[in-house]
CSV table of C-alpha atoms in Angstrom, one decimal:
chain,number,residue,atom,x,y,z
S,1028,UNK,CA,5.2,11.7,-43.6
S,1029,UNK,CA,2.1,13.6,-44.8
S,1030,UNK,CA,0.0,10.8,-43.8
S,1031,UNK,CA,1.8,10.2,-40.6
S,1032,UNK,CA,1.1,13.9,-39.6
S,1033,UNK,CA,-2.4,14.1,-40.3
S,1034,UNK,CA,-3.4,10.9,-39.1
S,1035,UNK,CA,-1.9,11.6,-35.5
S,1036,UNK,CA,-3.7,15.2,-35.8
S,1037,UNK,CA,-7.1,14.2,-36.5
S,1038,UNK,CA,-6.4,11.2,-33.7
S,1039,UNK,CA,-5.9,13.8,-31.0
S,1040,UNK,CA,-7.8,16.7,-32.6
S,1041,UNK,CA,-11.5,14.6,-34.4
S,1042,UNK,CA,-13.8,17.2,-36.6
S,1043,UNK,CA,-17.3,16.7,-33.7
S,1044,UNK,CA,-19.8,14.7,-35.6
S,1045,UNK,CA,-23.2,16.0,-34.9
S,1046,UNK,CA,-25.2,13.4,-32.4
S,1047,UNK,CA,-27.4,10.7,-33.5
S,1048,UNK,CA,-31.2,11.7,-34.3
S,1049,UNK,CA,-32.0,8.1,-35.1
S,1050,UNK,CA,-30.7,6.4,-31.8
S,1051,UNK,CA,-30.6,8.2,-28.6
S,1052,UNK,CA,-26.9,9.1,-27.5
S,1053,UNK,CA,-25.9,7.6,-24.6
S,1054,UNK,CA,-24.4,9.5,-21.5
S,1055,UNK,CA,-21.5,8.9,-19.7
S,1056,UNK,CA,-20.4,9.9,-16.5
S,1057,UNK,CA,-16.9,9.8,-15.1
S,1058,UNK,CA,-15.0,9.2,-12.0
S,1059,UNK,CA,-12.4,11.2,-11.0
S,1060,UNK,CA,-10.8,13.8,-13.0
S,1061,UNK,CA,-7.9,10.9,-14.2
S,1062,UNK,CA,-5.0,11.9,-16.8
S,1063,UNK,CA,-6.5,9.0,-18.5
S,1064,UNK,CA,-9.6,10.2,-19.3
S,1065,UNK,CA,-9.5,12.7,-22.4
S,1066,UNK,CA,-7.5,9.8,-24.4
S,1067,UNK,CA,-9.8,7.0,-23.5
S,1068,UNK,CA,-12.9,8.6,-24.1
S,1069,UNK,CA,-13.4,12.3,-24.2
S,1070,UNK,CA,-11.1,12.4,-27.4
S,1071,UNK,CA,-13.3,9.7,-29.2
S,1072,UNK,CA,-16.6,10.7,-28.1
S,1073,UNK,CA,-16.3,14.0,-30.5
S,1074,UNK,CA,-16.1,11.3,-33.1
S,1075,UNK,CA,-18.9,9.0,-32.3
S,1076,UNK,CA,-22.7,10.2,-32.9
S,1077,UNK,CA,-24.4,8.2,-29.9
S,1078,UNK,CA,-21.8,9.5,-27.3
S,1079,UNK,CA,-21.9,12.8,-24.7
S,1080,UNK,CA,-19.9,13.0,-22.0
S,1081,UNK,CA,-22.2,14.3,-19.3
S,1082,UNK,CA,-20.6,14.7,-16.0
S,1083,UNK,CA,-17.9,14.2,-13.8
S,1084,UNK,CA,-17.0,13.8,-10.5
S,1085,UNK,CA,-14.0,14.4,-8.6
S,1086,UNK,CA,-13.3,14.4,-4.8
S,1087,UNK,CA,-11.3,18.2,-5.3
S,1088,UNK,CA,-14.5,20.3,-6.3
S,1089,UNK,CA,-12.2,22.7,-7.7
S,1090,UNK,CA,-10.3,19.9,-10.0
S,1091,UNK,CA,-13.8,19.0,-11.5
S,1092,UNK,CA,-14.9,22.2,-12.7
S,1093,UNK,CA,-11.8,22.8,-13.9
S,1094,UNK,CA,-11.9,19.4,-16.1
S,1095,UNK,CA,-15.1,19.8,-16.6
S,1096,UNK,CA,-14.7,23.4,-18.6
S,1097,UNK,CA,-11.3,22.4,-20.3
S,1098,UNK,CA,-13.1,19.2,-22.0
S,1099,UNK,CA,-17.0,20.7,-22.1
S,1100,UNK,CA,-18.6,18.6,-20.3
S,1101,UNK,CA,-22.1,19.7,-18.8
S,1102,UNK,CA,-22.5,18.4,-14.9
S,1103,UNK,CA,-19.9,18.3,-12.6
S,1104,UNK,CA,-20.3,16.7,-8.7
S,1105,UNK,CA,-17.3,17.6,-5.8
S,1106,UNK,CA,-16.8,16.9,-2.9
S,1107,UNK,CA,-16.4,13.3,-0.7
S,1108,UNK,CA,-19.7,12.0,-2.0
S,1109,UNK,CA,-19.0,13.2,-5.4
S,1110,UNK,CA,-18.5,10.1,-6.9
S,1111,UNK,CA,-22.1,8.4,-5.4
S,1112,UNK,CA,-23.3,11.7,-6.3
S,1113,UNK,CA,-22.8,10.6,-10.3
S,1114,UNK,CA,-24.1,7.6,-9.9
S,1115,UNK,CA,-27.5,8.6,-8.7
S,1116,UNK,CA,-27.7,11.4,-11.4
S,1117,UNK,CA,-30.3,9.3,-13.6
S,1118,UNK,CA,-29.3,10.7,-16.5
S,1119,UNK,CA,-26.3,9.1,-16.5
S,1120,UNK,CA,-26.8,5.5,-18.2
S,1121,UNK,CA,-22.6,4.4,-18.0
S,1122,UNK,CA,-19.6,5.0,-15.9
S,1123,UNK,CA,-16.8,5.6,-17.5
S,1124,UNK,CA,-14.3,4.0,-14.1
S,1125,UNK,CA,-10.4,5.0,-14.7
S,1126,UNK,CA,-10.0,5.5,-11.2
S,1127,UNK,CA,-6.8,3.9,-9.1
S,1128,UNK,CA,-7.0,-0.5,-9.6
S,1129,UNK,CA,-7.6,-0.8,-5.9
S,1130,UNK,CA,-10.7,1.1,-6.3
S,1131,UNK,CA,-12.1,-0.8,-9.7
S,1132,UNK,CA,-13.8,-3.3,-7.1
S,1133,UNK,CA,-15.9,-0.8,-5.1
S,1134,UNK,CA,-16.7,1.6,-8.0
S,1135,UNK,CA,-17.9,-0.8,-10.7
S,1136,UNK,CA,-19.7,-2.8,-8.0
S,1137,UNK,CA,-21.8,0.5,-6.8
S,1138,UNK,CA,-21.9,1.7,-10.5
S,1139,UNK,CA,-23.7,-1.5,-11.7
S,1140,UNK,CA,-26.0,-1.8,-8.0
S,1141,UNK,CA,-27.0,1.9,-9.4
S,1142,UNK,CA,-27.8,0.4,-12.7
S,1143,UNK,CA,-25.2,1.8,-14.8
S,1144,UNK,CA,-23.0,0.0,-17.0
S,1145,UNK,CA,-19.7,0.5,-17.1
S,1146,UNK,CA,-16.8,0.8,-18.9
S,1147,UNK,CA,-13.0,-0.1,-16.6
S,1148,UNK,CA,-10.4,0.6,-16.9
S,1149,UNK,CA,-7.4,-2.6,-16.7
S,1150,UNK,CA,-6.6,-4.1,-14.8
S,1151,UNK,CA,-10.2,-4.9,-13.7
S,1152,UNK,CA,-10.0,-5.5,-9.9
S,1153,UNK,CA,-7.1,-6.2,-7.0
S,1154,UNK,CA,-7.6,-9.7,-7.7
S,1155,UNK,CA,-9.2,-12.3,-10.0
S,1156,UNK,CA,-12.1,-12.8,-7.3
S,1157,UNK,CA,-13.1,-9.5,-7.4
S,1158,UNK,CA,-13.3,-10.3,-11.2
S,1159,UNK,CA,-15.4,-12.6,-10.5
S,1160,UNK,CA,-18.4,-10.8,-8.2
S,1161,UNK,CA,-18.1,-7.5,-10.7
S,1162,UNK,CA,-18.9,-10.2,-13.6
S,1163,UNK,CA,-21.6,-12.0,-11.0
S,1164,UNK,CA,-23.6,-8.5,-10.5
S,1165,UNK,CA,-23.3,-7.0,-13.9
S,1166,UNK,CA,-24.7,-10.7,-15.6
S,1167,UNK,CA,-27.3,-10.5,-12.8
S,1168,UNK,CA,-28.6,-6.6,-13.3
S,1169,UNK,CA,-28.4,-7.7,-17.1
S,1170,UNK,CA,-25.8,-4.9,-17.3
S,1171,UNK,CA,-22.8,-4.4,-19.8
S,1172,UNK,CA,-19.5,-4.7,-17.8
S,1173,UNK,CA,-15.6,-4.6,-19.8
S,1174,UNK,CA,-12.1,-4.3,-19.5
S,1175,UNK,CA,-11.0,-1.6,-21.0
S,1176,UNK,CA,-7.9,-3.6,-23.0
S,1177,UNK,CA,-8.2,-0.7,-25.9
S,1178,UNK,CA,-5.3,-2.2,-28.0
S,1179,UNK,CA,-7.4,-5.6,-28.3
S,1180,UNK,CA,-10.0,-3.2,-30.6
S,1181,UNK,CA,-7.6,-2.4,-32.9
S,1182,UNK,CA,-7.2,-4.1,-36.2
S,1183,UNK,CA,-3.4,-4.1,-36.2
S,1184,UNK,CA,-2.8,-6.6,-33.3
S,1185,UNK,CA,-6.3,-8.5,-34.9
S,1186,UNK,CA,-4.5,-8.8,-38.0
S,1187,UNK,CA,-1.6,-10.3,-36.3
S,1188,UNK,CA,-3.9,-12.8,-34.6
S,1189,UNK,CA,-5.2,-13.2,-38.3
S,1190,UNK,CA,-1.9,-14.5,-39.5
S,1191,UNK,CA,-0.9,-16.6,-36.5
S,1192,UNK,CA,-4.3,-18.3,-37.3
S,1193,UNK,CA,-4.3,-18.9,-40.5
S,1194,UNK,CA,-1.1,-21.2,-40.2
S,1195,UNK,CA,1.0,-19.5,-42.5
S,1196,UNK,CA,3.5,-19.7,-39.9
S,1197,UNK,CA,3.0,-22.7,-38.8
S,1198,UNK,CA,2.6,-23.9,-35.1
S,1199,UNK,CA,3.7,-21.1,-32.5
S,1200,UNK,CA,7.0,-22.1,-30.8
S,1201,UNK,CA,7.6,-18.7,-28.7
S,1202,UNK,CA,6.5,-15.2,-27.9
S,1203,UNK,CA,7.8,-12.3,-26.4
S,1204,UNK,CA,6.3,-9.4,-24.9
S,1205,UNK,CA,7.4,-5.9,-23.6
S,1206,UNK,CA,6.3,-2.6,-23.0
S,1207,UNK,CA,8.8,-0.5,-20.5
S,1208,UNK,CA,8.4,3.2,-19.9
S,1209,UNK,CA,11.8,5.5,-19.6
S,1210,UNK,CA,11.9,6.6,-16.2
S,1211,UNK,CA,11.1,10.2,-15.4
S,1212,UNK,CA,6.9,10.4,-16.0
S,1213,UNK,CA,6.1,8.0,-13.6
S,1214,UNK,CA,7.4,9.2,-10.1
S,1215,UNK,CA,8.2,7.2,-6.7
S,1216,UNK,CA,5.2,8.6,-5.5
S,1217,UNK,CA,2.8,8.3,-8.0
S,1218,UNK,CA,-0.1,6.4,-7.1
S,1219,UNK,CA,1.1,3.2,-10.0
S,1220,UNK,CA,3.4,2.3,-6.9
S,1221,UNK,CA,0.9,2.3,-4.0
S,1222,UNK,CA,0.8,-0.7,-3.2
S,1223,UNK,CA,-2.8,-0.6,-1.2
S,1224,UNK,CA,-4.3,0.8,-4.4
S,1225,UNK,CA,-3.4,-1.8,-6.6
S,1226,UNK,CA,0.2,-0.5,-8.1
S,1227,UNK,CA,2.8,-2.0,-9.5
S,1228,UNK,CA,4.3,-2.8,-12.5
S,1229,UNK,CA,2.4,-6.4,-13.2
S,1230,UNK,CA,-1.1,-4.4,-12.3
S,1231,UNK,CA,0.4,-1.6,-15.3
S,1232,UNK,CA,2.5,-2.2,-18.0
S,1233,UNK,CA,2.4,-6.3,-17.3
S,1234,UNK,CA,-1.4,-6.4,-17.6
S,1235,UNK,CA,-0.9,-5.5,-21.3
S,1236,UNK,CA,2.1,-8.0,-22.2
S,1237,UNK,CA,0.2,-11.0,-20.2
S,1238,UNK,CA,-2.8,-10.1,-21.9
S,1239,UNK,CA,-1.2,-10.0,-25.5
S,1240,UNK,CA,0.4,-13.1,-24.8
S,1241,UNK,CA,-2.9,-15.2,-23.9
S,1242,UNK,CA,-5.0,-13.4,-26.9
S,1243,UNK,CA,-2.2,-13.9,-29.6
S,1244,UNK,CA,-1.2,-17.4,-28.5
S,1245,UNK,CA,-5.4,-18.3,-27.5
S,1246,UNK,CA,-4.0,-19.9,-24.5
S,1247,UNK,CA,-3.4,-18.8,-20.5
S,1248,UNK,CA,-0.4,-20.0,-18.9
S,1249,UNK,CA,-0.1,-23.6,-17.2
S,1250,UNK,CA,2.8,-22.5,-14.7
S,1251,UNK,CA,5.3,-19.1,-14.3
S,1252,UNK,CA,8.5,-20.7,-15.0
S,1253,UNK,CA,10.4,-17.5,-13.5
S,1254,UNK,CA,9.2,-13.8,-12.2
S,1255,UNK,CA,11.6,-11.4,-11.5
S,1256,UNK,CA,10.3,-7.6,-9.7
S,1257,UNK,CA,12.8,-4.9,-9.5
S,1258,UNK,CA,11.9,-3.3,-6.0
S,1259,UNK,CA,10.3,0.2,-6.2
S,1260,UNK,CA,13.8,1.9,-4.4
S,1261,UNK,CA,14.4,5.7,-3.8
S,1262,UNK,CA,15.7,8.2,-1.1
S,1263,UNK,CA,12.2,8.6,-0.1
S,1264,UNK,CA,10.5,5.1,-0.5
S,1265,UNK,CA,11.1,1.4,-0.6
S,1266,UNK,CA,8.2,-0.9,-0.6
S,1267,UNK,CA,9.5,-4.0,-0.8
S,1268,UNK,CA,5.5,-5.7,-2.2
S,1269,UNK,CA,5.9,-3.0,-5.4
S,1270,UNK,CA,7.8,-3.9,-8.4
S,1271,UNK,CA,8.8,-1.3,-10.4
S,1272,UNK,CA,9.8,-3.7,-13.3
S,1273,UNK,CA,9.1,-7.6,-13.5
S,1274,UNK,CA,10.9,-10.0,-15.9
S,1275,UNK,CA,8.9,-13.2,-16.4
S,1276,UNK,CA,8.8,-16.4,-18.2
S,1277,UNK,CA,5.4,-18.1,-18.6
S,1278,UNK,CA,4.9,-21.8,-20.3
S,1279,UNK,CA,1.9,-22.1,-21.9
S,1280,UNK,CA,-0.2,-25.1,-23.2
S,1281,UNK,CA,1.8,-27.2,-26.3
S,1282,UNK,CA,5.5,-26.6,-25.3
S,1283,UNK,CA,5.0,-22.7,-26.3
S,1284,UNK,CA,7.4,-20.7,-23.9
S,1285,UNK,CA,6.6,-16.9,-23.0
S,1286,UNK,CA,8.8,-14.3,-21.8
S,1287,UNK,CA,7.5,-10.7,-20.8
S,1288,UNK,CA,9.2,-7.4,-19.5
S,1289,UNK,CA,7.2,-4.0,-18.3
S,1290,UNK,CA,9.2,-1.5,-16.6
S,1291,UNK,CA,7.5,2.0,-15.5
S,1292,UNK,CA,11.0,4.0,-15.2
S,1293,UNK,CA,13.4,2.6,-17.1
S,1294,UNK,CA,16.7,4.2,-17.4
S,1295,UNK,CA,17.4,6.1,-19.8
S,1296,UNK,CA,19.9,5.5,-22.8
S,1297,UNK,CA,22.2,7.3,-25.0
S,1298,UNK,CA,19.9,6.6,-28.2
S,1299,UNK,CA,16.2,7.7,-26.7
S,1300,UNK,CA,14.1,5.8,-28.9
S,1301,UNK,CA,15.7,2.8,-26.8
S,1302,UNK,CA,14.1,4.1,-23.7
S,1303,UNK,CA,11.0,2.3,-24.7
S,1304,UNK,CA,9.7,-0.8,-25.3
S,1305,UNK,CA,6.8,-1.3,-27.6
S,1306,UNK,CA,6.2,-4.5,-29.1
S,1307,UNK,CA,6.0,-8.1,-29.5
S,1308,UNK,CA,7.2,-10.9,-31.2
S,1309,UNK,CA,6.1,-14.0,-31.9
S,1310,UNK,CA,8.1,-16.8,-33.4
S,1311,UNK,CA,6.9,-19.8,-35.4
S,1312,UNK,CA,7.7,-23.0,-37.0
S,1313,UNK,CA,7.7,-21.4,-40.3
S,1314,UNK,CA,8.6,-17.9,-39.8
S,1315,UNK,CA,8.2,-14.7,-36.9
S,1316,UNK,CA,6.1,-11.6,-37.0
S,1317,UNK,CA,6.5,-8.8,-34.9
S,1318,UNK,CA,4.1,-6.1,-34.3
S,1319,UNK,CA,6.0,-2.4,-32.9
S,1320,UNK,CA,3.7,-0.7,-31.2
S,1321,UNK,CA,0.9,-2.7,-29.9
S,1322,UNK,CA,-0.5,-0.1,-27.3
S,1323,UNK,CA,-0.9,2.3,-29.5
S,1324,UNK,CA,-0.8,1.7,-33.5
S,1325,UNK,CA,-2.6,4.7,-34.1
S,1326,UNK,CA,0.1,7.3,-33.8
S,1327,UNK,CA,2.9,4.3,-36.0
S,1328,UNK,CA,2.8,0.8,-36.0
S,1329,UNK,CA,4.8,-1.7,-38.5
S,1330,UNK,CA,3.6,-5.4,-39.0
S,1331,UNK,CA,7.1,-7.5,-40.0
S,1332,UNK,CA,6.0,-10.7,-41.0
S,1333,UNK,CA,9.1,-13.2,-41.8
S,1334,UNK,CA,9.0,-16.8,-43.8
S,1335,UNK,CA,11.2,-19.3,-44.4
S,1336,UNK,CA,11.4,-21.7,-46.8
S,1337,UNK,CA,13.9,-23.7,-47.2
S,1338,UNK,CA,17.1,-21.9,-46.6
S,1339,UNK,CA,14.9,-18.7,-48.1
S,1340,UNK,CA,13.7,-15.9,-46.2
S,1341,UNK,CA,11.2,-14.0,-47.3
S,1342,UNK,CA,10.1,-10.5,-45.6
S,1343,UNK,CA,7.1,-8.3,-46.0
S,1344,UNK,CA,5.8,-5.1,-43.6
S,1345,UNK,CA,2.1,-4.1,-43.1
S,1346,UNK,CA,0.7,-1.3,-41.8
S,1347,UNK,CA,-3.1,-1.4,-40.8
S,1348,UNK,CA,-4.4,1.5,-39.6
S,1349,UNK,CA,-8.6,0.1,-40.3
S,1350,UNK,CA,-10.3,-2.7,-40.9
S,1351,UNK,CA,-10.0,-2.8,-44.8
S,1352,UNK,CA,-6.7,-3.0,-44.5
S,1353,UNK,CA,-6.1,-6.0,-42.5
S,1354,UNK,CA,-9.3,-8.0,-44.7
S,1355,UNK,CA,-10.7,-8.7,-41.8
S,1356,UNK,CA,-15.1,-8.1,-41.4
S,1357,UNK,CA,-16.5,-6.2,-38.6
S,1358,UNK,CA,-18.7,-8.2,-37.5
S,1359,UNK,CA,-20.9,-5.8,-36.3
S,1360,UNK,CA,-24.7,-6.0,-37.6
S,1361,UNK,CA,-27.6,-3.4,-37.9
S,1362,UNK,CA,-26.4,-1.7,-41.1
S,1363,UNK,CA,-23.0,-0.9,-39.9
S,1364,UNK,CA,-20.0,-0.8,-42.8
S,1365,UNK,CA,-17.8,-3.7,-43.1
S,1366,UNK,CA,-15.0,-1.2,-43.4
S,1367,UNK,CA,-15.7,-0.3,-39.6
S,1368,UNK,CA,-13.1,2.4,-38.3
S,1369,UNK,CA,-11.0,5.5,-40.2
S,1370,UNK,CA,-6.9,5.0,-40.2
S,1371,UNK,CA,-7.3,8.0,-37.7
S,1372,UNK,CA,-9.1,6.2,-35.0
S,1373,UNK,CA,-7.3,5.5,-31.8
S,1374,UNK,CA,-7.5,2.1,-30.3
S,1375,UNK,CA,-9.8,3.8,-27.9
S,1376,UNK,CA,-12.1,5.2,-30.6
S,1377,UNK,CA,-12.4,1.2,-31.2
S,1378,UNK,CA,-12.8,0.2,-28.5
S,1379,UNK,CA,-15.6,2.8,-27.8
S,1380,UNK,CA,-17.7,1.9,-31.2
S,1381,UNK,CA,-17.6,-1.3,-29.6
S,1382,UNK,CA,-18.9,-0.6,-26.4
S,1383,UNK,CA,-21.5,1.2,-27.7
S,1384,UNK,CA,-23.0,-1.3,-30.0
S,1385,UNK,CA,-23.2,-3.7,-27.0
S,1386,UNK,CA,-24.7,-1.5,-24.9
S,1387,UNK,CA,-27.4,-0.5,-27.9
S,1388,UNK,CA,-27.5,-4.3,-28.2
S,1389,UNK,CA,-25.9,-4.6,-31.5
S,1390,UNK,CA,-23.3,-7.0,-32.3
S,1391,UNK,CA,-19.8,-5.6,-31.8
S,1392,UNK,CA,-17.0,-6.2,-34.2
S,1393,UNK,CA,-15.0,-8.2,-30.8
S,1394,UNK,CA,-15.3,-8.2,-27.4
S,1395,UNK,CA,-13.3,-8.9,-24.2
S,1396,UNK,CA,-15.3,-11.4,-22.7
S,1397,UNK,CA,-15.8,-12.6,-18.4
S,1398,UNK,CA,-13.5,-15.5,-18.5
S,1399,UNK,CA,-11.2,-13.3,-20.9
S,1400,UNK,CA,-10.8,-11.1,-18.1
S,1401,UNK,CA,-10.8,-13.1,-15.2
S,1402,UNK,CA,-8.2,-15.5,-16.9
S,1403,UNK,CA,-5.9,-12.3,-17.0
S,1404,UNK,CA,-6.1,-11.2,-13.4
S,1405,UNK,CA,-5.5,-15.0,-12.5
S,1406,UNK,CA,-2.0,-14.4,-14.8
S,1407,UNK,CA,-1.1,-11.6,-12.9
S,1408,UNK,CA,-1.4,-13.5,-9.7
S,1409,UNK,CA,0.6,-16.4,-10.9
S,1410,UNK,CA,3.1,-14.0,-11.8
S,1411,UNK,CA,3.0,-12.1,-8.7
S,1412,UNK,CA,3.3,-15.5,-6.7
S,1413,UNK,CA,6.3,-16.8,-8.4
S,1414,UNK,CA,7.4,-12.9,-7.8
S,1415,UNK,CA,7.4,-13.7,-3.9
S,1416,UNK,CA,5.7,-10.8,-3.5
S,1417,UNK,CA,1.6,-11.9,-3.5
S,1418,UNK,CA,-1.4,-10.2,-5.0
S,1419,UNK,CA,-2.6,-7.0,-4.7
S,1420,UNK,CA,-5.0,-6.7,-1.3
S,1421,UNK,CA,-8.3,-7.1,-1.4
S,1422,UNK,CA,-10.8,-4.8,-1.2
S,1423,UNK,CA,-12.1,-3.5,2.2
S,1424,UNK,CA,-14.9,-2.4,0.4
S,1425,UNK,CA,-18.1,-5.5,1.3
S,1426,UNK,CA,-20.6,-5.9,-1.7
S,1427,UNK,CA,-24.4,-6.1,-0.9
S,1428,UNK,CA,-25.3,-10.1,-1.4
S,1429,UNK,CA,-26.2,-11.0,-4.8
């Protein structure tokens, strides 16, 4: 318990390192004054010596310099140009993009025309074309473009990779995936179910459970055996192209079957720890494992590995909190530690370390990759086809030819 409490304390609370004098901290800048934002970044910058958090913009001028005095942060840009505003600040070198997934497209295109990197927030784009041209433009401008997929930089769900690989196991016959919400934080009109900005609960809690699915099985899906969207319905709203929850089956390549849920307000029940669905589970020839709490292992996270032999079952539970735990390297060159990461750092304080040693052109300890990402958003459009309730819309938003 003593661990448990100050782990999560120093997760949400980080002693502020003193910046780099060896390598030049880099600056972020940040559209729109999101809910997202202190987690994913703000939070782990304190932590990181090449960070600062240097501006923000937000179309409420007011909202801005609020945020911007609650969290410290230097510059702040209102108004309705606000946001081109930060990108023509040139001190800013990356945008930090957690805005609403119908506007990914048009902000991380003008972001990387401006010459900024940029760091997105999942699901990358409206569709997997859209993926495509962001991918095109930062490649082109020689710029450093990524999903932001935290979980996938944490050595928890690595070390479950780590044991599916090894073949322990043996060959993968199933998985299962699910991460619901209980109903109540995420309201009717919330902009997760506007369905011209990208909402829904494929684009939201299903971009996590398809992506776990193709990283842990290193496979995308061949065909959506089933999709089934519970219709976003209330006094006030019912938008009949916005699923509130989706069931799902996926088959995947060498007879390995998948099955998914993600709810955003599921009811509630009597026991409230079963209002929410954290995990996944993978079963084997030779055994399962299931991981509780992929999203976010920081805060508690159990690794229940199961093997059989014989008409023996043998269990064991792991808990990996950094990267000497699991036994797995970094990776990451230049002088850095092979014991990359502290048991307090959130997937997001990962996640950043490894942003940042790509953009200072180090090696980071893993990546999420183009096709990576493109092969997710064409998942979520498979899903939402056999949904019967299509894609996301495009863009309206027409990118400058390459």
């Amino acid at each position: 318990m003593s661990s448990f409490v100050r782990r999560n304390y120093r997760a949400l609370s980080p002693q502020i390192v003193p910046k780099s004098s060896k390598s030049q901290p880099i600056k972020f800048g940040i559209l729109g004054a999101a809910n997202i934002a202190p987690n994913a970044l703000i939070i782990p910058a304190k932590s990181h010596p090449e960070v600062v958090v240097h501006a923000v913009a937000a179309r409420d001028l007011k909202k801005a310099k609020t945020f911007a005095k609650k969290h410290g942060i230097p510059k702040v840009y209102g108004g309705n140009t606000s946001y081109q505003q930060l990108l023509d600040d040139p001190e800013v070198e990356v945008v930090y993009n957690p805005l609403p997934n119908g506007l990914h497209f048009e902000w991380t295109m003008k972001a990387l025309y401006a010459g900024k990197h940029v760091l997105c927030e999942k699901p990358l784009a409206n569709t997997a074309e859209e993926g495509r041209l962001m991918f095109d433009l930062a490649e082109k401008k020689g710029l450093v473009l990524l999903e932001a997929f935290h979980y996938r930089f944490h050595p928890s769900i690595q070390r479950v990779k780590a044991i599916l690989d090894s073949g322990e196991l043996g060959k993968i016959k199933s998985i299962d995936a699910q991460m619901s919400l209980p109903a109540g934080p995420v309201k009717d009109d919330n902009i997760r179910f506007k369905y011209d900005l990208g909402g829904g609960a494929v684009m939201d809690v299903g971009c996590y459970t398809i992506d776990c699915i193709r990283y842990l099985t290193s496979s995308n899906p061949t065909s959506v055996v089933s999709a089934t969207p519970v219709p976003l319905k209330s006094a006030n709203i019912q938008e009949t192209k916005v699923d509130r929850a989706i069931n799902a089956t996926l088959a995947l390549p060498n007879d390995i079957m998948a099955t998914l849920e993600g709810d955003l307000a599921m009811p509630w029940r009597f026991l409230p720890f079963k209002s929410i669905k954290l995990w996944v589970e993978v079963k084997c020839e030779g055994g399962d494992v299931t991981l509780m709490n992929f999203v976010l292992p920081t805060f508690w996270h159990s690794i229940k590995v199961s093997t059989k032999a014989g008409s023996t079952t043998k269990t064991r539970t792991e808990k990996v909190y950094k990267f000497a735990d699991a036994h797995i390297e970094s990776g990451a060159g230049d002088s850095k530690t092979l014991d990359l990461g502290q048991d307090w750092w959130l997937t997001y304080r990962y996640q950043l370390e490894a942003f940042v040693d790509k953009v200072k052109g180090r090696t980071p300890q893993t990546w999420i990759t183009r096709e990576d990402s493109i092969a997710n958003m064409e998942a979520i459009e498979m899903v939402y086809e056999k949904a019967g309730i299509g894609s996301r819309p495009k863009s309206t938003y027409e990118p400058l030819a390459l």
